[in-house]
């Protein structure tokens, strides 16, 4: 890498008459003057109401003080800056800034203890684009909006202008908005080739609406803010991954075929498997959420939430699993960080004090909609060990090769934890604690890279502890904010922050307020997922309202073909997954990551690079026979027709069902593989 | 009045070690300490977008500074207080406080010129109730909510949980919310028997959500804040009216009967009149909006907006009016502060420079939905005189005895006015300027008390210049926030601030998104209006979707009976109107105004006292045959049955159509009149 030779920091500190500035490659990144201060600090009183993982959060800012005056003290190791609201006034905040070659470490080493609001500004230019902030499902480029960062249900509809959202809001306070996500993160990537990360778990709100600056709001004085730069986006992503950790490779068996989401017991699974195998479907796994039992609520089918094999529901599963394994089909289950009051695990946890408490010292029960659960307290090391044990014994020990590690984003803000930290500060930390329990259980069982679990909730650090993201609960529709389309920016934004492995429920999940999954939606979703690291179906919350993989022959045949293509591509995909594990470069990538000089590529959010050599532009609207695709300048070959395109603009290609717009780079060393994968069509 | 004898101010200033406090009758009203400052000041950047009178307003508060340190200087005349953010710091704001016997005048005599946000706190107790803030349609007691104060369209639906509101929002940005109103005012009345008024026309937001204090936000440093107290609510309202001015009495002909809203030309009016008169309907006036012509848009019937008699639309109207007048029926028309580009008035105004301009110096054209208008610039004295002349000649001179003086709340915030003041500061002032043009035209014609015009828009001072409020454009439905019910708190809140004369469109106005006016709604609305100072019908924006007074015989017979009752009550009503003109005590009054010691009466918002002797509890839900009424302790007689009630709780009474729950005080000197009015039933 070029810059290691230069040995000169990309960042430059300069004292000004009335403040200071820090440049990045000569352009101002941080600037402080008394007229335009770097920091604002203050006090606020928030109201936060949670309703089944959906939050209504309001802030009353009592004071927002411009810290106009800064005293700087420059030593060889660092720059120490003390801020006050008046000249020679009482110090509010002291920072220590350390410049590395390509990073800037800003530590908040002292702060007025009462402060509970901080605003930090970075200088921006009007053309700059911004990405990341976790897994963002409505926007890839975040410029022009603000992004509250608080892990929660993503919402049903996620757009205040859709009728589904309105109904979800009115009936369940559950409509969500463009920023609601299971996985927020106070980390963003700028098109100026830097990333900025705030070390905090407090509620935050990153505001990218101003043309001249970005303003990061945190509901505490954070411990530090880090800014890193690199010479390319590939390198930058890799460095982000250095910081937050990498995923292991996916197990080999992943590539055997699709993971089928089936429920209903051993006989149902067996019958469905038999049927699809007879049709030639390549199956890598069966994923049975209800392996531990289920219940029916008004929302739809729900699970029992007592984490062990349920032999009534799945008789003979222990032997069956081994049989399936022989056929190359693994069995995946389900777990989450709650234990239902009816189960024996709840009793054990309660007896041993493993559950979070109310302020009155009772076990805190969370209402999940017609049933109640205790919250395993991951700040209690003993509870942690116990729950790891549950995973090791009841899941891995029983023979599961994977599971959905659901939830993590619901931690109520009024419970009392073992570590006595305020729940409001632990809420965002929770997904990572939950991921870590899974990770350590797998690691300590020596199964990393063999067992895989997938999560929707996340926060800073999830990169290391989650083996695979899934995009959460999309609506079973074509909506941009909550349907098929939304999983594309989700993969790209989380990928940029070092979550290289992403996938989604084929066909989406949430069927409410009249929303029913159509055949066409299922088929379009399936064909997109052939170009993601994992293909997996889900029955949806209301299976009988949702088109399924076996609802008719045409659907199944389509799925067979797309899974064949997925399997045929596996040498390429495997290599991408390996690179992710080694270098932290995601499998699905925004176009600008490979086409930095192509200004238009920075705003393309519904197409992606699948590794360096494939460009995928999923059809995300219904009734389409052709589709318009943006191609950066390169030598492109249309996967299905072999036609060449020079790129540098939009092209329209035929896009019947089964032929999602995909292009490969002519010079790719995998060109032959791509051609042969596509040839399966004929 | 008791207190005039005492000669001691109800307010008491005391210096504290670390600040000061001002008590009202011994209880703290204003308090300042460094920990809990009286004032916060700062800087904000607002974004305000207008779409046909609906505003999307957001604020970015850059700085909100607690002015913790106060230097007080007490002289015989006043107390001068200088506030700063730090001890002995630069002065931000200087107040001069003058104590009267029953009032406190707080003048902002100096302020840092850059400040454009101010927050002022009054100490509150948790049980305190708050009223006023103009004409509020969703809440009478404002405690527990914040109230942005910005004159605008009231919104269609006004409740984010209703489907009508959602549709109006999505289609037209027009749904509104609980606080949107044509008539806001930065004035409130506390149950602690004081009123507080801020002298400003800037955007304001009064926040009554905190248990310990009220916080008033203004987007400028206002010139002053006034607090007045009195020994009773009757006296307090009278004092408020002393400050803002009083309405003249209604013309005598008002009481002749109902004002019928009719459109369609002379022949239609004549035919309808003939019909209703033959059925025995008492008619005081016909009100023809389209006397100056009309046009059809997608919203519904709209008017021509060129303010003169349209002889094509109303042939022979000049003679007809005189004929009707002989029968005791006056003719009312319509005007608003805009002139449509197609008319000759626009041409005159444009030629003479009477219209507001764009920043580029062109005539500013406002889009009213498929047609465009110029804005008569009331800050230009010549334009004012000209428009007064239009009213004097084309309306009064032509023989009109009244009109709807529509609009006033739409002033765009990006136009350039003759007085060069920012349109954002003139926007709230506009309704009063518009009212004043009408008032002076009538006054200069010597017609005050003979001619009456009614307005929906208002702001501080409208009290003096508007002869009659109307509640604006309700939806033609039963919704609490935008239907029949909403006009009750509207009358009561505006009445408390000295607008003693209020009425509404019988049946409501807005028929959109599938909303159609039902027969029952029309009848319930009509029977309520028999107990308001004026009965007036409106066809609605989509007459063919709305039940009309002559849609069937039963409706008309009901209207005949209710109008008979209205007319029979007129000796009583006339006396209430006279008292309003003399003392500023409104005709419709909240229960607590007469039952101060009855704690429950402070939260009754859908019942009212009609003068001191009648209690009215309109039926505002459909399909009701009985209705529950709260009666304070007194000797009540049910108007329709003569049954006695001691009050002190809820009672249920039969409430068939035509018998809205109304009670009179047994000891009333009008008891005989009430009995005879009700007897008309038999």
Short mmCIF file of C-alpha atoms in Angstrom, two decimals, chain A residues 165-546:
data_model
loop_
_atom_site.label_atom_id
_atom_site.label_comp_id
_atom_site.label_asym_id
_atom_site.label_seq_id
_atom_site.Cartn_x
_atom_site.Cartn_y
_atom_site.Cartn_z
CA UNK A 165 -47.14 1.46 7.85
CA UNK A 166 -50.08 3.55 8.95
CA UNK A 167 -52.05 0.52 10.00
CA UNK A 168 -49.07 -0.97 11.82
CA UNK A 169 -48.58 2.34 13.64
CA UNK A 170 -52.18 2.78 14.64
CA UNK A 171 -52.77 -0.83 15.66
CA UNK A 172 -49.39 -1.81 17.14
CA UNK A 173 -47.16 1.31 17.24
CA UNK A 174 -45.06 -0.80 14.91
CA UNK A 175 -44.83 1.03 11.58
CA UNK A 176 -41.22 2.11 11.88
CA UNK A 177 -39.51 4.69 9.74
CA UNK A 178 -36.65 5.00 7.25
CA UNK A 179 -34.03 4.71 10.02
CA UNK A 180 -35.46 1.97 12.23
CA UNK A 181 -33.28 -1.11 12.16
CA UNK A 182 -32.30 -4.13 14.21
CA UNK A 183 -28.71 -3.16 13.65
CA UNK A 184 -27.66 0.48 14.03
CA UNK A 185 -24.04 1.44 14.56
CA UNK A 186 -22.43 4.80 15.34
CA UNK A 187 -19.95 4.34 12.51
CA UNK A 188 -20.07 5.87 9.06
CA UNK A 189 -17.99 5.87 5.92
CA UNK A 190 -17.53 9.03 3.89
CA UNK A 191 -16.93 9.28 0.17
CA UNK A 192 -13.90 11.31 1.23
CA UNK A 193 -12.45 7.91 2.09
CA UNK A 194 -12.58 8.01 5.80
CA UNK A 195 -14.58 6.19 8.38
CA UNK A 196 -15.67 7.75 11.66
CA UNK A 197 -16.64 5.69 14.68
CA UNK A 198 -17.94 6.83 18.04
CA UNK A 199 -17.22 4.60 20.99
CA UNK A 200 -20.53 4.65 22.83
CA UNK A 201 -23.58 2.52 23.44
CA UNK A 202 -25.81 5.45 24.33
CA UNK A 203 -28.63 6.56 22.07
CA UNK A 204 -27.13 8.52 19.19
CA UNK A 205 -28.37 10.45 16.19
CA UNK A 206 -26.09 11.12 13.24
CA UNK A 207 -27.31 14.05 11.23
CA UNK A 208 -26.18 14.31 7.63
CA UNK A 209 -28.66 17.01 6.58
CA UNK A 210 -26.39 20.03 6.61
CA UNK A 211 -24.40 20.91 3.51
CA UNK A 212 -21.38 22.20 5.45
CA UNK A 213 -20.99 19.66 8.22
CA UNK A 214 -22.11 16.37 9.72
CA UNK A 215 -23.31 16.56 13.30
CA UNK A 216 -23.07 13.51 15.53
CA UNK A 217 -25.26 13.54 18.62
CA UNK A 218 -24.65 11.20 21.53
CA UNK A 219 -26.61 10.93 24.78
CA UNK A 220 -23.44 10.74 26.83
CA UNK A 221 -19.93 12.01 26.49
CA UNK A 222 -18.43 9.04 24.63
CA UNK A 223 -15.08 7.58 25.54
CA UNK A 224 -13.63 8.28 22.12
CA UNK A 225 -14.13 9.08 18.48
CA UNK A 226 -11.94 7.41 15.90
CA UNK A 227 -11.38 8.49 12.34
CA UNK A 228 -9.50 6.26 9.92
CA UNK A 229 -8.61 6.74 6.32
CA UNK A 230 -7.25 4.62 3.49
CA UNK A 231 -6.34 5.03 -0.13
CA UNK A 232 -9.22 2.95 -1.47
CA UNK A 233 -12.62 1.82 -0.24
CA UNK A 234 -11.49 -1.79 -0.36
CA UNK A 235 -8.63 -0.95 1.94
CA UNK A 236 -10.85 1.19 4.14
CA UNK A 237 -13.37 -1.61 4.60
CA UNK A 238 -10.57 -3.97 5.40
CA UNK A 239 -9.31 -1.57 8.07
CA UNK A 240 -12.82 -1.23 9.51
CA UNK A 241 -12.89 -4.99 9.74
CA UNK A 242 -9.46 -4.97 11.46
CA UNK A 243 -11.09 -2.87 14.13
CA UNK A 244 -14.38 -4.67 14.61
CA UNK A 245 -13.36 -8.24 13.83
CA UNK A 246 -14.00 -10.71 11.04
CA UNK A 247 -16.39 -13.52 10.37
CA UNK A 248 -15.10 -17.06 9.94
CA UNK A 249 -15.77 -18.70 6.59
CA UNK A 250 -19.14 -20.29 6.03
CA UNK A 251 -19.24 -24.06 6.53
CA UNK A 252 -18.57 -26.08 3.40
CA UNK A 253 -22.02 -27.64 3.54
CA UNK A 254 -23.53 -24.18 3.00
CA UNK A 255 -22.81 -24.49 -0.67
CA UNK A 256 -24.59 -27.82 -1.01
CA UNK A 257 -27.78 -25.94 -1.73
CA UNK A 258 -30.63 -23.97 -0.29
CA UNK A 259 -31.67 -23.96 3.39
CA UNK A 260 -35.37 -24.68 3.46
CA UNK A 261 -37.43 -23.07 6.19
CA UNK A 262 -39.95 -25.75 7.16
CA UNK A 263 -42.13 -26.12 10.21
CA UNK A 264 -44.60 -28.67 11.44
CA UNK A 265 -42.63 -31.66 12.70
CA UNK A 266 -40.48 -34.53 11.45
CA UNK A 267 -43.07 -36.03 9.14
CA UNK A 268 -43.78 -32.74 7.41
CA UNK A 269 -40.07 -32.08 6.91
CA UNK A 270 -39.52 -35.53 5.60
CA UNK A 271 -42.38 -35.34 3.18
CA UNK A 272 -41.38 -31.93 1.87
CA UNK A 273 -37.75 -32.98 1.53
CA UNK A 274 -38.71 -36.06 -0.38
CA UNK A 275 -40.83 -34.01 -2.73
CA UNK A 276 -38.25 -31.32 -3.47
CA UNK A 277 -35.39 -33.78 -3.80
CA UNK A 278 -37.42 -35.74 -6.31
CA UNK A 279 -37.70 -32.49 -8.29
CA UNK A 280 -33.93 -32.07 -8.20
CA UNK A 281 -33.66 -29.28 -5.64
CA UNK A 282 -30.20 -29.04 -4.09
CA UNK A 283 -30.72 -28.73 -0.36
CA UNK A 284 -27.95 -27.68 2.02
CA UNK A 285 -30.08 -27.60 5.13
CA UNK A 286 -33.50 -27.71 6.64
CA UNK A 287 -34.17 -24.98 9.10
CA UNK A 288 -36.93 -25.72 11.58
CA UNK A 289 -37.69 -22.87 13.93
CA UNK A 290 -40.20 -24.96 15.77
CA UNK A 291 -37.77 -27.75 16.66
CA UNK A 292 -38.43 -26.71 20.27
CA UNK A 293 -42.22 -26.46 19.91
CA UNK A 294 -44.64 -23.79 18.87
CA UNK A 295 -47.73 -21.87 19.86
CA UNK A 296 -50.34 -19.97 17.87
CA UNK A 297 -51.01 -16.29 18.59
CA UNK A 298 -52.99 -13.63 16.78
CA UNK A 299 -49.76 -12.51 15.08
CA UNK A 300 -49.32 -15.95 13.58
CA UNK A 301 -47.27 -19.04 14.40
CA UNK A 302 -44.92 -18.36 17.30
CA UNK A 303 -42.36 -20.61 18.96
CA UNK A 304 -42.23 -22.16 22.42
CA UNK A 305 -39.06 -20.42 23.59
CA UNK A 306 -37.72 -23.24 25.75
CA UNK A 307 -34.51 -24.19 24.05
CA UNK A 308 -34.33 -27.92 23.68
CA UNK A 309 -35.53 -30.52 21.24
CA UNK A 310 -39.25 -31.05 21.46
CA UNK A 311 -39.77 -34.77 20.75
CA UNK A 312 -43.55 -34.37 20.65
CA UNK A 313 -43.22 -31.89 17.82
CA UNK A 314 -40.24 -33.62 16.19
CA UNK A 315 -40.34 -37.31 17.00
CA UNK A 316 -37.17 -39.18 16.06
CA UNK A 317 -35.40 -36.01 15.05
CA UNK A 318 -32.16 -37.13 16.69
CA UNK A 319 -31.83 -40.06 14.29
CA UNK A 320 -33.38 -38.27 11.34
CA UNK A 321 -30.79 -35.50 11.53
CA UNK A 322 -28.01 -38.01 11.09
CA UNK A 323 -29.77 -39.54 8.12
CA UNK A 324 -30.18 -36.16 6.46
CA UNK A 325 -26.57 -35.32 7.20
CA UNK A 326 -25.57 -38.38 5.20
CA UNK A 327 -27.43 -36.85 2.27
CA UNK A 328 -25.55 -33.58 2.69
CA UNK A 329 -28.48 -31.86 4.37
CA UNK A 330 -27.85 -30.24 7.71
CA UNK A 331 -30.42 -29.43 10.38
CA UNK A 332 -30.75 -25.87 11.70
CA UNK A 333 -32.81 -24.67 14.64
CA UNK A 334 -33.68 -21.53 16.47
CA UNK A 335 -32.89 -19.76 19.74
CA UNK A 336 -33.19 -16.29 21.19
CA UNK A 337 -32.08 -14.60 24.40
CA UNK A 338 -35.40 -15.06 26.21
CA UNK A 339 -36.90 -17.95 28.10
CA UNK A 340 -40.66 -18.38 28.25
CA UNK A 341 -42.20 -18.58 31.70
CA UNK A 342 -43.75 -21.98 30.97
CA UNK A 343 -40.41 -23.71 30.33
CA UNK A 344 -37.89 -25.47 32.56
CA UNK A 345 -35.09 -23.17 31.42
CA UNK A 346 -36.99 -20.24 32.88
CA UNK A 347 -37.23 -22.08 36.20
CA UNK A 348 -33.52 -22.85 36.24
CA UNK A 349 -32.62 -19.29 35.33
CA UNK A 350 -34.98 -17.83 37.90
CA UNK A 351 -33.74 -20.08 40.66
CA UNK A 352 -30.12 -19.22 39.95
CA UNK A 353 -30.65 -15.49 39.50
CA UNK A 354 -29.76 -15.49 35.81
CA UNK A 355 -32.62 -13.23 34.78
CA UNK A 356 -32.82 -9.46 34.65
CA UNK A 357 -34.94 -7.91 37.38
CA UNK A 358 -37.44 -5.15 37.87
CA UNK A 359 -36.61 -2.21 40.07
CA UNK A 360 -38.57 -4.02 42.78
CA UNK A 361 -36.28 -7.04 42.52
CA UNK A 362 -38.78 -9.33 40.78
CA UNK A 363 -37.97 -11.22 37.61
CA UNK A 364 -38.63 -8.83 34.74
CA UNK A 365 -41.15 -10.30 32.32
CA UNK A 366 -41.31 -9.09 28.75
CA UNK A 367 -44.62 -9.23 26.91
CA UNK A 368 -44.03 -10.76 23.49
CA UNK A 369 -47.63 -10.66 22.44
CA UNK A 370 -49.80 -13.18 24.28
CA UNK A 371 -46.86 -14.76 26.15
CA UNK A 372 -44.24 -13.68 28.65
CA UNK A 373 -40.49 -14.29 28.97
CA UNK A 374 -37.57 -13.67 31.24
CA UNK A 375 -34.46 -11.90 29.95
CA UNK A 376 -31.22 -13.83 30.38
CA UNK A 377 -28.84 -11.33 31.96
CA UNK A 378 -25.68 -11.39 29.87
CA UNK A 379 -23.96 -8.96 32.21
CA UNK A 380 -23.92 -11.77 34.75
CA UNK A 381 -20.93 -14.02 33.92
CA UNK A 382 -22.67 -17.03 35.47
CA UNK A 383 -25.79 -16.49 33.42
CA UNK A 384 -23.59 -16.18 30.38
CA UNK A 385 -21.87 -19.47 31.08
CA UNK A 386 -25.18 -21.16 31.74
CA UNK A 387 -26.71 -19.95 28.48
CA UNK A 388 -23.58 -20.92 26.57
CA UNK A 389 -24.07 -24.33 28.12
CA UNK A 390 -27.64 -24.43 26.83
CA UNK A 391 -26.34 -23.75 23.33
CA UNK A 392 -23.50 -26.23 23.64
CA UNK A 393 -25.63 -29.03 25.00
CA UNK A 394 -29.14 -28.50 23.69
CA UNK A 395 -28.20 -27.16 20.27
CA UNK A 396 -24.69 -28.17 19.22
CA UNK A 397 -24.62 -31.26 21.42
CA UNK A 398 -27.96 -32.37 20.04
CA UNK A 399 -26.53 -32.14 16.54
CA UNK A 400 -27.68 -28.79 15.19
CA UNK A 401 -25.34 -27.33 12.58
CA UNK A 402 -26.84 -23.90 12.68
CA UNK A 403 -29.64 -21.72 13.99
CA UNK A 404 -31.26 -18.40 13.84
CA UNK A 405 -30.03 -16.44 16.86
CA UNK A 406 -33.05 -14.21 16.90
CA UNK A 407 -33.74 -10.92 18.69
CA UNK A 408 -31.24 -8.98 20.76
CA UNK A 409 -32.78 -5.57 20.00
CA UNK A 410 -35.55 -5.63 22.63
CA UNK A 411 -33.74 -5.02 25.89
CA UNK A 412 -36.25 -3.02 27.94
CA UNK A 413 -34.85 0.20 29.30
CA UNK A 414 -36.34 -0.05 32.75
CA UNK A 415 -34.89 -3.35 33.96
CA UNK A 416 -32.12 -3.88 36.47
CA UNK A 417 -29.01 -5.73 35.34
CA UNK A 418 -26.36 -7.61 37.23
CA UNK A 419 -23.65 -5.11 36.28
CA UNK A 420 -25.86 -2.27 37.59
CA UNK A 421 -25.29 -0.22 34.50
CA UNK A 422 -28.35 1.71 33.29
CA UNK A 423 -30.37 -0.42 30.87
CA UNK A 424 -30.50 2.60 28.55
CA UNK A 425 -26.75 2.26 28.12
CA UNK A 426 -26.87 -1.52 27.78
CA UNK A 427 -29.71 -1.56 25.27
CA UNK A 428 -27.51 -0.96 22.22
CA UNK A 429 -24.81 -3.21 23.65
CA UNK A 430 -27.20 -6.13 23.95
CA UNK A 431 -27.04 -7.56 20.41
CA UNK A 432 -23.28 -7.98 20.71
CA UNK A 433 -23.50 -9.61 24.13
CA UNK A 434 -26.03 -11.98 22.66
CA UNK A 435 -23.84 -12.66 19.62
CA UNK A 436 -20.86 -13.28 21.89
CA UNK A 437 -22.70 -15.97 23.82
CA UNK A 438 -23.35 -17.78 20.56
CA UNK A 439 -19.84 -17.22 19.29
CA UNK A 440 -18.16 -18.53 22.41
CA UNK A 441 -20.46 -21.52 22.58
CA UNK A 442 -19.50 -22.44 19.02
CA UNK A 443 -15.84 -21.59 19.49
CA UNK A 444 -15.53 -23.51 22.74
CA UNK A 445 -17.17 -26.46 21.00
CA UNK A 446 -14.45 -26.23 18.34
CA UNK A 447 -17.09 -25.69 15.69
CA UNK A 448 -16.26 -22.27 14.21
CA UNK A 449 -16.54 -22.61 10.45
CA UNK A 450 -18.65 -25.74 10.78
CA UNK A 451 -21.66 -24.41 12.63
CA UNK A 452 -23.31 -21.20 11.49
CA UNK A 453 -25.88 -18.98 13.21
CA UNK A 454 -27.55 -15.98 11.73
CA UNK A 455 -28.69 -12.79 13.44
CA UNK A 456 -30.62 -9.66 12.62
CA UNK A 457 -29.69 -7.51 15.62
CA UNK A 458 -26.33 -5.81 15.75
CA UNK A 459 -24.21 -2.98 17.02
CA UNK A 460 -20.52 -2.04 16.99
CA UNK A 461 -18.57 -5.27 17.42
CA UNK A 462 -21.19 -7.60 15.98
CA UNK A 463 -18.78 -8.08 13.09
CA UNK A 464 -16.60 -10.36 15.17
CA UNK A 465 -19.29 -12.34 16.92
CA UNK A 466 -21.94 -12.97 14.30
CA UNK A 467 -21.24 -15.61 11.68
CA UNK A 468 -23.92 -14.41 9.27
CA UNK A 469 -26.36 -11.52 9.14
CA UNK A 470 -29.89 -11.88 7.93
CA UNK A 471 -31.86 -8.84 6.90
CA UNK A 472 -34.65 -9.26 9.44
CA UNK A 473 -38.36 -9.29 8.88
CA UNK A 474 -39.24 -7.70 5.54
CA UNK A 475 -42.86 -7.28 4.56
CA UNK A 476 -43.94 -9.79 1.93
CA UNK A 477 -44.29 -7.05 -0.67
CA UNK A 478 -42.57 -4.88 -3.25
CA UNK A 479 -42.24 -1.79 -1.09
CA UNK A 480 -38.90 -0.01 -1.31
CA UNK A 481 -38.56 0.52 2.42
CA UNK A 482 -39.65 -2.85 3.70
CA UNK A 483 -39.85 -5.27 0.79
CA UNK A 484 -37.49 -7.08 -1.52
CA UNK A 485 -35.59 -3.93 -2.51
CA UNK A 486 -34.73 -3.01 1.07
CA UNK A 487 -32.41 -5.97 1.64
CA UNK A 488 -29.98 -4.63 -0.97
CA UNK A 489 -28.96 -1.42 0.86
CA UNK A 490 -29.10 -3.53 4.05
CA UNK A 491 -26.40 -5.85 2.70
CA UNK A 492 -24.32 -3.00 1.32
CA UNK A 493 -24.39 -0.70 4.35
CA UNK A 494 -23.62 -3.47 6.83
CA UNK A 495 -21.02 -4.88 4.44
CA UNK A 496 -19.16 -1.57 4.35
CA UNK A 497 -18.82 -1.78 8.13
CA UNK A 498 -17.24 -5.21 8.00
CA UNK A 499 -20.22 -7.55 8.00
CA UNK A 500 -19.23 -9.40 4.89
CA UNK A 501 -21.86 -12.14 4.94
CA UNK A 502 -25.50 -11.21 4.49
CA UNK A 503 -28.68 -12.93 3.36
CA UNK A 504 -32.46 -12.61 3.70
CA UNK A 505 -35.69 -14.57 4.02
CA UNK A 506 -36.64 -15.55 0.49
CA UNK A 507 -40.07 -14.00 -0.04
CA UNK A 508 -39.90 -11.87 3.08
CA UNK A 509 -41.53 -12.57 6.44
CA UNK A 510 -44.20 -10.18 7.67
CA UNK A 511 -47.68 -10.74 6.39
CA UNK A 512 -49.99 -8.32 8.18
CA UNK A 513 -52.73 -5.85 7.31
CA UNK A 514 -53.74 -7.66 4.18
CA UNK A 515 -50.21 -8.19 2.88
CA UNK A 516 -49.84 -11.64 1.31
CA UNK A 517 -46.75 -13.04 -0.38
CA UNK A 518 -47.29 -13.51 -4.11
CA UNK A 519 -45.76 -16.14 -6.34
CA UNK A 520 -43.93 -13.54 -8.37
CA UNK A 521 -42.44 -11.93 -5.25
CA UNK A 522 -41.20 -15.29 -4.04
CA UNK A 523 -39.63 -16.04 -7.40
CA UNK A 524 -37.94 -12.65 -7.80
CA UNK A 525 -36.62 -12.86 -4.26
CA UNK A 526 -35.28 -16.37 -4.84
CA UNK A 527 -33.45 -15.38 -7.98
CA UNK A 528 -31.78 -12.46 -6.21
CA UNK A 529 -30.65 -14.77 -3.42
CA UNK A 530 -28.84 -17.04 -5.85
CA UNK A 531 -26.36 -14.17 -5.89
CA UNK A 532 -25.88 -13.92 -2.13
CA UNK A 533 -23.73 -16.17 0.06
CA UNK A 534 -26.69 -18.10 1.46
CA UNK A 535 -30.10 -19.03 0.05
CA UNK A 536 -32.74 -19.62 2.68
CA UNK A 537 -36.52 -19.68 2.63
CA UNK A 538 -38.95 -18.70 5.39
CA UNK A 539 -42.61 -19.67 5.62
CA UNK A 540 -43.47 -16.22 6.96
CA UNK A 541 -45.44 -15.37 10.08
CA UNK A 542 -48.66 -16.46 8.42
CA UNK A 543 -47.68 -19.40 6.22
CA UNK A 544 -51.15 -19.80 4.74
CA UNK A 545 -51.14 -16.19 3.54
CA UNK A 546 -47.74 -16.62 1.92
#
